[in-house]
Coordinates of N, CA, C and O in Angstrom, one line a residue:
M893 N 60.5 85.3 -3.1 CA 59.4 84.7 -3.9 C 58.1 84.9 -3.1 O 58.1 84.5 -1.9
E894 N 57.1 85.4 -3.7 CA 55.8 85.5 -3.0 C 55.1 84.2 -3.0 O 55.1 83.4 -3.9
S895 N 54.5 83.9 -1.9 CA 53.7 82.7 -1.7 C 52.3 82.9 -2.3 O 51.7 83.9 -2.1
T896 N 51.9 82.0 -3.2 CA 50.6 82.0 -3.8 C 49.5 81.3 -2.9 O 48.4 81.3 -3.2
G897 N 50.0 80.6 -1.9 CA 49.1 79.8 -1.0 C 48.8 78.5 -1.6 O 48.2 77.6 -1.0
V898 N 49.3 78.2 -2.8 CA 49.1 76.9 -3.5 C 50.3 76.0 -3.2 O 51.4 76.4 -3.5
V899 N 50.0 74.9 -2.6 CA 51.1 73.9 -2.3 C 51.2 73.0 -3.5 O 50.2 72.4 -3.9
P900 N 52.4 72.9 -4.2 CA 52.5 72.0 -5.3 C 52.3 70.5 -4.8 O 52.6 70.1 -3.7
S901 N 51.7 69.7 -5.7 CA 51.4 68.3 -5.4 C 52.2 67.4 -6.3 O 52.5 67.8 -7.5
P902 N 52.6 66.3 -5.8 CA 53.3 65.3 -6.6 C 52.3 64.8 -7.8 O 51.1 64.8 -7.6
R903 N 52.9 64.5 -8.9 CA 52.2 63.8 -10.0 C 52.7 62.4 -10.2 O 53.8 62.1 -9.9
V904 N 51.8 61.6 -10.7 CA 52.2 60.2 -10.9 C 52.4 59.9 -12.4 O 51.5 60.3 -13.2
A905 N 53.6 59.4 -12.7 CA 53.8 59.1 -14.1 C 54.0 57.6 -14.2 O 54.5 56.9 -13.3
V906 N 53.6 57.0 -15.3 CA 53.9 55.6 -15.6 C 54.8 55.5 -16.8 O 54.5 56.1 -17.8
V907 N 55.9 54.8 -16.6 CA 57.0 54.8 -17.6 C 57.2 53.3 -18.0 O 57.2 52.4 -17.1
V908 N 57.5 53.1 -19.2 CA 57.5 51.7 -19.7 C 58.9 51.3 -20.3 O 59.4 51.9 -21.3
F909 N 59.5 50.2 -19.7 CA 60.6 49.6 -20.3 C 60.0 48.6 -21.4 O 59.6 47.5 -21.1
L910 N 60.0 49.1 -22.6 CA 59.5 48.2 -23.7 C 60.7 47.5 -24.2 O 61.7 48.1 -24.7
L911 N 60.7 46.2 -24.1 CA 61.8 45.3 -24.4 C 61.7 44.5 -25.7 O 60.6 44.1 -26.0
K912 N 62.8 44.4 -26.4 CA 62.9 43.6 -27.6 C 64.3 43.0 -27.6 O 65.2 43.7 -27.9
G913 N 64.4 41.7 -27.4 CA 65.7 41.1 -27.3 C 66.5 41.7 -26.1 O 66.0 41.7 -25.0
N914 N 67.7 42.2 -26.4 CA 68.5 42.9 -25.3 C 68.3 44.4 -25.4 O 69.1 45.2 -24.9
K915 N 67.3 44.9 -26.1 CA 67.1 46.3 -26.4 C 65.9 46.9 -25.7 O 64.9 46.2 -25.4
V916 N 66.0 48.2 -25.5 CA 64.8 49.0 -24.9 C 64.5 50.1 -25.9 O 65.4 50.6 -26.6
L917 N 63.3 50.5 -25.9 CA 62.8 51.6 -26.7 C 63.0 53.0 -26.0 O 62.5 53.1 -24.9
L918 N 63.8 53.9 -26.6 CA 64.0 55.2 -26.0 C 63.7 56.3 -27.1 O 64.0 56.1 -28.3
G919 N 63.3 57.4 -26.6 CA 63.1 58.6 -27.4 C 63.8 59.8 -26.8 O 64.0 59.9 -25.6
R920 N 64.2 60.7 -27.7 CA 64.9 61.9 -27.2 C 63.9 63.0 -26.9 O 63.2 63.5 -27.8
R921 N 63.8 63.4 -25.7 CA 62.8 64.3 -25.2 C 63.0 65.7 -25.8 O 64.1 66.2 -25.9
L922 N 61.9 66.4 -26.1 CA 61.9 67.8 -26.5 C 61.1 68.7 -25.5 O 60.9 69.9 -25.8
T923 N 60.6 68.1 -24.4 CA 59.9 68.8 -23.4 C 60.8 69.6 -22.5 O 62.0 69.2 -22.4
P924 N 60.4 70.6 -21.8 CA 61.2 71.4 -20.9 C 62.0 70.5 -19.8 O 63.2 70.8 -19.6
V925 N 61.3 69.6 -19.2 CA 62.0 68.8 -18.2 C 62.7 67.7 -19.0 O 62.1 66.8 -19.7
G926 N 64.0 67.7 -18.8 CA 64.8 66.6 -19.5 C 65.1 66.8 -20.9 O 65.4 65.9 -21.6
R927 N 64.9 68.1 -21.4 CA 65.1 68.3 -22.8 C 66.4 67.7 -23.4 O 67.5 67.9 -22.8
H928 N 66.3 67.1 -24.5 CA 67.4 66.4 -25.2 C 68.1 65.2 -24.5 O 69.1 64.8 -24.9
T929 N 67.4 64.7 -23.5 CA 67.8 63.4 -22.9 C 67.0 62.3 -23.5 O 65.9 62.5 -24.0
F930 N 67.6 61.1 -23.4 CA 66.9 59.9 -23.9 C 66.1 59.3 -22.8 O 66.5 59.2 -21.6
A931 N 64.8 59.0 -23.1 CA 63.9 58.5 -22.0 C 63.0 57.4 -22.6 O 62.8 57.3 -23.8
L932 N 62.4 56.7 -21.7 CA 61.4 55.7 -22.0 C 60.0 56.3 -22.3 O 59.8 57.4 -21.9
P933 N 59.2 55.6 -23.0 CA 57.8 56.1 -23.3 C 57.1 56.1 -21.9 O 57.3 55.2 -21.1
G934 N 56.1 57.0 -21.8 CA 55.3 57.0 -20.6 C 54.7 58.4 -20.5 O 54.9 59.3 -21.2
G935 N 53.9 58.5 -19.4 CA 53.2 59.8 -19.2 C 52.4 59.7 -17.9 O 52.5 58.8 -17.1
H936 N 51.6 60.7 -17.7 CA 50.8 60.8 -16.4 C 49.6 59.9 -16.3 O 48.9 59.7 -17.3
L937 N 49.5 59.4 -15.1 CA 48.4 58.5 -14.8 C 47.1 59.3 -14.7 O 47.1 60.4 -14.1
E938 N 46.1 58.8 -15.4 CA 44.8 59.5 -15.4 C 43.9 59.0 -14.2 O 44.1 57.8 -13.8
F939 N 43.0 59.8 -13.8 CA 42.1 59.4 -12.6 C 41.4 58.0 -12.9 O 40.8 57.8 -14.0
G940 N 41.5 57.1 -12.0 CA 40.8 55.8 -12.1 C 41.5 54.8 -13.0 O 41.1 53.6 -13.1
E941 N 42.7 55.1 -13.6 CA 43.4 54.3 -14.5 C 44.3 53.3 -13.7 O 45.0 53.8 -12.8
S942 N 44.4 52.1 -14.1 CA 45.4 51.2 -13.5 C 46.8 51.5 -14.2 O 46.9 52.1 -15.2
F943 N 47.9 51.1 -13.5 CA 49.2 51.3 -14.1 C 49.3 50.6 -15.4 O 49.9 51.1 -16.4
E944 N 48.7 49.4 -15.6 CA 48.8 48.6 -16.8 C 48.1 49.4 -17.9 O 48.5 49.5 -19.1
E945 N 46.9 49.9 -17.6 CA 46.1 50.7 -18.6 C 46.8 51.9 -19.0 O 46.9 52.2 -20.2
C946 N 47.4 52.6 -18.1 CA 48.2 53.8 -18.4 C 49.4 53.5 -19.3 O 49.7 54.2 -20.3
A947 N 50.1 52.4 -18.9 CA 51.3 52.0 -19.7 C 50.9 51.7 -21.2 O 51.5 52.2 -22.1
A948 N 49.8 51.0 -21.4 CA 49.3 50.6 -22.7 C 48.9 51.9 -23.5 O 49.2 52.1 -24.7
R949 N 48.2 52.8 -22.8 CA 47.7 54.0 -23.4 C 48.8 54.9 -23.8 O 48.9 55.4 -25.0
E950 N 49.7 55.1 -22.9 CA 50.8 56.1 -23.2 C 51.7 55.5 -24.4 O 52.1 56.3 -25.2
V951 N 52.1 54.3 -24.3 CA 52.9 53.7 -25.4 C 52.2 53.8 -26.7 O 52.8 54.2 -27.8
K952 N 50.9 53.5 -26.8 CA 50.1 53.6 -28.0 C 50.0 55.1 -28.5 O 50.2 55.4 -29.7
E953 N 49.8 56.1 -27.6 CA 49.7 57.5 -27.9 C 51.0 58.0 -28.5 O 51.0 58.8 -29.4
E954 N 52.1 57.6 -27.9 CA 53.4 58.1 -28.3 C 54.1 57.4 -29.4 O 54.8 58.0 -30.2
T955 N 53.9 56.1 -29.6 CA 54.6 55.3 -30.6 C 53.7 54.5 -31.5 O 54.2 54.0 -32.5
G956 N 52.4 54.4 -31.2 CA 51.5 53.6 -32.1 C 51.6 52.1 -31.8 O 50.9 51.4 -32.4
L957 N 52.5 51.7 -30.9 CA 52.7 50.3 -30.6 C 51.7 49.8 -29.6 O 51.4 50.4 -28.6
D958 N 51.3 48.5 -29.9 CA 50.4 47.8 -28.9 C 51.4 47.0 -28.0 O 52.4 46.4 -28.6
I959 N 51.1 46.9 -26.7 CA 52.0 46.2 -25.9 C 51.3 45.1 -25.1 O 50.1 45.1 -25.0
S960 N 52.0 44.1 -24.6 CA 51.5 43.0 -23.9 C 52.5 42.6 -22.8 O 53.6 43.1 -22.7
K961 N 52.0 41.6 -21.9 CA 52.8 41.2 -20.8 C 53.3 42.3 -20.0 O 54.5 42.4 -19.6
I962 N 52.4 43.2 -19.6 CA 52.7 44.4 -18.9 C 52.9 44.1 -17.4 O 52.0 43.5 -16.8
E963 N 54.0 44.4 -16.8 CA 54.3 44.1 -15.4 C 54.9 45.3 -14.7 O 55.7 46.0 -15.2
Y964 N 54.6 45.3 -13.4 CA 55.2 46.3 -12.5 C 56.6 46.0 -12.2 O 56.9 44.8 -11.9
L965 N 57.5 47.0 -12.2 CA 58.9 46.7 -11.9 C 59.3 47.4 -10.6 O 59.8 46.8 -9.6
T966 N 59.2 48.8 -10.6 CA 59.6 49.5 -9.4 C 59.0 50.9 -9.4 O 58.3 51.3 -10.4
V967 N 59.3 51.7 -8.4 CA 58.8 53.1 -8.4 C 60.0 54.0 -7.9 O 60.8 53.5 -7.1
T968 N 60.1 55.2 -8.4 CA 61.1 56.2 -8.0 C 60.4 57.5 -7.6 O 59.3 57.8 -8.1
N969 N 61.0 58.2 -6.7 CA 60.5 59.5 -6.2 C 61.5 60.6 -6.7 O 62.6 60.6 -6.4
N970 N 61.0 61.4 -7.6 CA 61.8 62.4 -8.3 C 61.3 63.8 -8.0 O 60.3 64.2 -8.4
V971 N 62.2 64.6 -7.3 CA 61.9 66.0 -7.0 C 62.8 66.9 -7.8 O 64.0 66.7 -7.7
Y972 N 62.3 67.8 -8.6 CA 63.1 68.7 -9.4 C 62.8 70.1 -8.8 O 61.7 70.6 -8.9
S973 N 63.8 70.7 -8.2 CA 63.6 72.0 -7.5 C 64.5 73.1 -8.1 O 64.7 74.1 -7.5
K974 N 65.1 72.8 -9.3 CA 65.9 73.8 -9.9 C 65.2 75.2 -10.1 O 65.8 76.2 -10.0
N975 N 64.0 75.1 -10.4 CA 63.2 76.3 -10.6 C 62.2 76.5 -9.4 O 61.1 75.9 -9.4
P976 N 62.6 77.3 -8.4 CA 61.8 77.4 -7.2 C 60.4 77.9 -7.5 O 59.5 77.7 -6.7
S977 N 60.2 78.7 -8.6 CA 58.9 79.2 -8.8 C 58.0 78.1 -9.5 O 56.8 78.3 -9.6
N978 N 58.6 77.0 -9.9 CA 57.8 75.9 -10.5 C 58.4 74.6 -10.2 O 58.9 73.9 -11.0
P979 N 58.4 74.2 -8.8 CA 58.9 73.0 -8.4 C 58.1 71.8 -9.0 O 56.9 71.9 -9.2
L980 N 58.8 70.7 -9.3 CA 58.1 69.5 -9.9 C 58.5 68.3 -9.1 O 59.6 68.1 -8.7
H981 N 57.5 67.5 -8.7 CA 57.6 66.3 -8.0 C 56.9 65.2 -8.7 O 55.7 65.2 -8.8
I982 N 57.6 64.2 -9.2 CA 57.0 63.1 -10.0 C 57.3 61.8 -9.3 O 58.5 61.5 -9.1
V983 N 56.3 61.0 -9.1 CA 56.4 59.7 -8.6 C 56.3 58.8 -9.9 O 55.3 58.8 -10.6
A984 N 57.4 58.2 -10.3 CA 57.4 57.4 -11.5 C 57.3 55.9 -11.2 O 58.1 55.3 -10.5
V985 N 56.2 55.3 -11.8 CA 56.0 53.9 -11.7 C 56.5 53.3 -13.0 O 56.1 53.6 -14.1
F986 N 57.5 52.4 -12.8 CA 58.2 51.8 -14.0 C 57.6 50.4 -14.2 O 57.5 49.6 -13.3
M987 N 57.2 50.2 -15.5 CA 56.6 49.0 -15.9 C 57.5 48.3 -16.9 O 58.3 49.0 -17.5
R988 N 57.2 47.1 -17.2 CA 58.0 46.3 -18.3 C 56.9 45.7 -19.2 O 55.9 45.3 -18.7
A989 N 57.2 45.7 -20.5 CA 56.3 45.1 -21.5 C 57.1 44.7 -22.7 O 58.2 45.0 -22.9
I990 N 56.4 44.0 -23.6 CA 56.9 43.6 -24.9 C 55.8 44.1 -25.9 O 54.7 44.4 -25.6
Q991 N 56.2 44.1 -27.2 CA 55.3 44.4 -28.2 C 54.3 43.3 -28.4 O 54.7 42.1 -28.4
A992 N 53.0 43.6 -28.5 CA 52.0 42.6 -28.8 C 52.2 42.0 -30.2 O 51.9 40.9 -30.4
E993 N 52.6 42.9 -31.1 CA 52.8 42.5 -32.5 C 54.3 42.8 -32.9 O 54.5 44.0 -33.2
P994 N 55.2 41.9 -32.8 CA 56.6 42.2 -33.0 C 57.0 42.9 -34.4 O 58.0 43.5 -34.4
T995 N 56.1 42.8 -35.4 CA 56.4 43.4 -36.6 C 56.1 44.9 -36.7 O 56.4 45.6 -37.6
Q996 N 55.3 45.4 -35.7 CA 55.0 46.8 -35.7 C 56.2 47.6 -35.5 O 57.2 47.2 -34.9
V997 N 56.2 48.8 -36.1 CA 57.4 49.7 -36.1 C 56.9 51.0 -35.3 O 55.8 51.5 -35.5
A998 N 57.8 51.4 -34.4 CA 57.5 52.6 -33.6 C 57.4 53.8 -34.5 O 58.2 54.0 -35.3
Q999 N 56.4 54.6 -34.3 CA 56.2 55.9 -35.0 C 56.3 57.0 -34.0 O 56.0 56.8 -32.8
N1000 N 56.7 58.2 -34.4 CA 56.8 59.3 -33.5 C 55.5 60.1 -33.6 O 55.3 61.0 -34.5
L1001 N 54.5 59.8 -32.8 CA 53.2 60.4 -32.9 C 53.0 61.7 -32.1 O 52.0 62.3 -32.2
E1002 N 54.0 62.1 -31.3 CA 54.0 63.3 -30.6 C 55.4 64.1 -30.9 O 56.2 64.2 -30.0
P1003 N 55.5 64.5 -32.1 CA 56.8 65.1 -32.5 C 57.2 66.4 -31.7 O 58.3 66.8 -31.7
E1004 N 56.2 67.0 -31.1 CA 56.4 68.2 -30.3 C 57.1 67.8 -28.9 O 57.6 68.7 -28.3
K1005 N 56.9 66.6 -28.6 CA 57.5 66.1 -27.3 C 58.7 65.2 -27.4 O 59.4 65.0 -26.4
C1006 N 58.9 64.6 -28.6 CA 59.9 63.6 -28.8 C 60.5 63.7 -30.2 O 59.8 63.9 -31.1
E1007 N 61.8 63.7 -30.2 CA 62.5 63.8 -31.5 C 62.3 62.6 -32.4 O 62.0 62.6 -33.6
S1008 N 62.5 61.4 -31.8 CA 62.3 60.1 -32.5 C 62.4 58.9 -31.5 O 62.8 59.1 -30.4
W1009 N 62.0 57.8 -31.9 CA 62.1 56.5 -31.1 C 63.0 55.6 -31.8 O 63.0 55.4 -33.0
D1010 N 63.8 54.9 -31.0 CA 64.7 53.9 -31.5 C 65.0 52.9 -30.4 O 64.8 53.1 -29.2
W1011 N 65.5 51.7 -30.9 CA 65.9 50.6 -30.0 C 67.4 50.7 -29.7 O 68.2 50.8 -30.6
Y1012 N 67.7 50.6 -28.4 CA 69.1 50.7 -27.9 C 69.4 49.5 -27.0 O 68.6 49.1 -26.2
D1013 N 70.6 48.9 -27.2 CA 71.1 47.8 -26.4 C 71.2 48.3 -25.0 O 71.8 49.4 -24.8
W1014 N 70.7 47.6 -24.0 CA 70.7 48.0 -22.6 C 72.2 48.2 -22.1 O 72.4 49.0 -21.3
K1015 N 73.1 47.5 -22.7 CA 74.5 47.6 -22.2 C 75.3 48.7 -23.0 O 76.5 48.9 -22.8
N1016 N 74.6 49.4 -23.9 CA 75.2 50.4 -24.7 C 74.2 51.6 -24.9 O 73.9 51.9 -26.1
L1017 N 73.7 52.2 -23.9 CA 72.7 53.2 -23.9 C 73.2 54.5 -24.4 O 74.4 54.9 -24.2
P1018 N 72.4 55.3 -25.2 CA 72.8 56.6 -25.6 C 72.9 57.6 -24.4 O 72.4 57.3 -23.4
R1019 N 73.6 58.6 -24.6 CA 73.8 59.7 -23.6 C 73.4 61.0 -24.2 O 73.5 61.2 -25.4
P1020 N 72.9 61.9 -23.4 CA 72.6 61.8 -22.0 C 71.2 61.1 -21.8 O 70.3 61.3 -22.6
L1021 N 71.1 60.3 -20.7 CA 69.8 59.7 -20.3 C 69.0 60.7 -19.4 O 69.6 61.5 -18.7
F1022 N 67.7 60.5 -19.5 CA 66.9 61.3 -18.6 C 67.2 60.9 -17.1 O 67.5 59.8 -16.8
G1023 N 67.3 61.9 -16.2 CA 67.8 61.7 -14.9 C 67.4 60.5 -14.1 O 68.2 59.7 -13.7
P1024 N 66.1 60.2 -14.0 CA 65.7 59.0 -13.3 C 66.2 57.7 -13.9 O 66.6 56.8 -13.2
L1025 N 66.2 57.7 -15.2 CA 66.7 56.5 -16.0 C 68.2 56.4 -15.8 O 68.7 55.3 -15.6
Q1026 N 68.9 57.5 -15.8 CA 70.4 57.5 -15.6 C 70.7 56.9 -14.2 O 71.6 56.1 -14.1
A1027 N 70.0 57.4 -13.2 CA 70.2 56.9 -11.8 C 70.0 55.4 -11.7 O 70.7 54.7 -11.1
M1028 N 68.9 54.9 -12.4 CA 68.7 53.5 -12.4 C 69.8 52.7 -13.0 O 70.3 51.7 -12.5
A1029 N 70.2 53.1 -14.2 CA 71.3 52.5 -14.9 C 72.6 52.5 -14.1 O 73.3 51.5 -14.0
D1030 N 72.9 53.7 -13.5 CA 74.1 53.8 -12.7 C 74.1 52.8 -11.5 O 75.1 52.4 -11.0
N1031 N 72.9 52.5 -11.0 CA 72.8 51.7 -9.8 C 72.6 50.2 -10.2 O 72.3 49.3 -9.3
G1032 N 72.8 49.9 -11.5 CA 72.8 48.5 -11.9 C 71.5 47.9 -12.1 O 71.3 46.7 -12.2
F1033 N 70.4 48.7 -12.2 CA 69.1 48.2 -12.5 C 69.0 47.4 -13.8 O 69.6 47.8 -14.8
N1034 N 68.3 46.3 -13.8 CA 68.2 45.5 -15.0 C 66.7 45.3 -15.2 O 66.0 44.7 -14.4
P1035 N 66.2 45.9 -16.3 CA 64.7 45.8 -16.6 C 64.3 44.4 -17.2 O 63.1 44.2 -17.3
F1036 N 65.2 43.5 -17.5 CA 64.9 42.3 -18.1 C 64.5 41.2 -17.1 O 65.0 41.3 -15.9
P1037 N 63.6 40.3 -17.5 CA 63.2 39.3 -16.5 C 64.4 38.4 -16.1 O 65.4 38.3 -16.9
A1038 N 64.3 37.8 -15.0 CA 65.4 37.0 -14.4 C 65.8 35.9 -15.4 O 67.0 35.5 -15.4
D1039 N 64.9 35.3 -16.1 CA 65.2 34.2 -17.0 C 65.7 34.7 -18.4 O 65.9 33.8 -19.3
H1040 N 65.8 36.0 -18.6 CA 66.3 36.5 -19.8 C 67.8 36.5 -19.9 O 68.5 36.9 -18.9
E1041 N 68.3 36.0 -21.0 CA 69.8 36.0 -21.1 C 70.2 37.3 -21.7 O 70.1 37.5 -22.9
N1042 N 70.7 38.2 -20.9 CA 71.1 39.6 -21.4 C 72.6 39.6 -21.6 O 73.3 40.1 -20.8
D1043 N 73.1 39.0 -22.7 CA 74.5 39.0 -22.9 C 75.0 40.2 -23.7 O 74.7 40.7 -24.6

């Protein structure tokens, strides 16, 4: 592989656990990274944007939903090196939120990136999950608040 002299840089993504009861909103990805896996709504942080602003913007752009009670949960470091000519390093900031208006219905506003959006019980998630989300679920991560009864 010839070196172009350009060193790849990590990108920051903000990803949202949008919660409703014991369910989370997931969409089936159609993008090259993670194609056909189920993932949370989210996207890349824009310059000067707070994590909360990015979370609200991305969920609105992808699903049409307005969110509230946006909180930081955790961060993961994800390096994808399967394609050495196009390595990818994403720092994913995971947030938690609820719908601002519970009667709103998720729409698929980016059909070129996502097949559809639906609500899935946290204890019965669809497969395959997007890599970082699968790792979190495998490690027992719980996106619900401590006072939430997740039976």
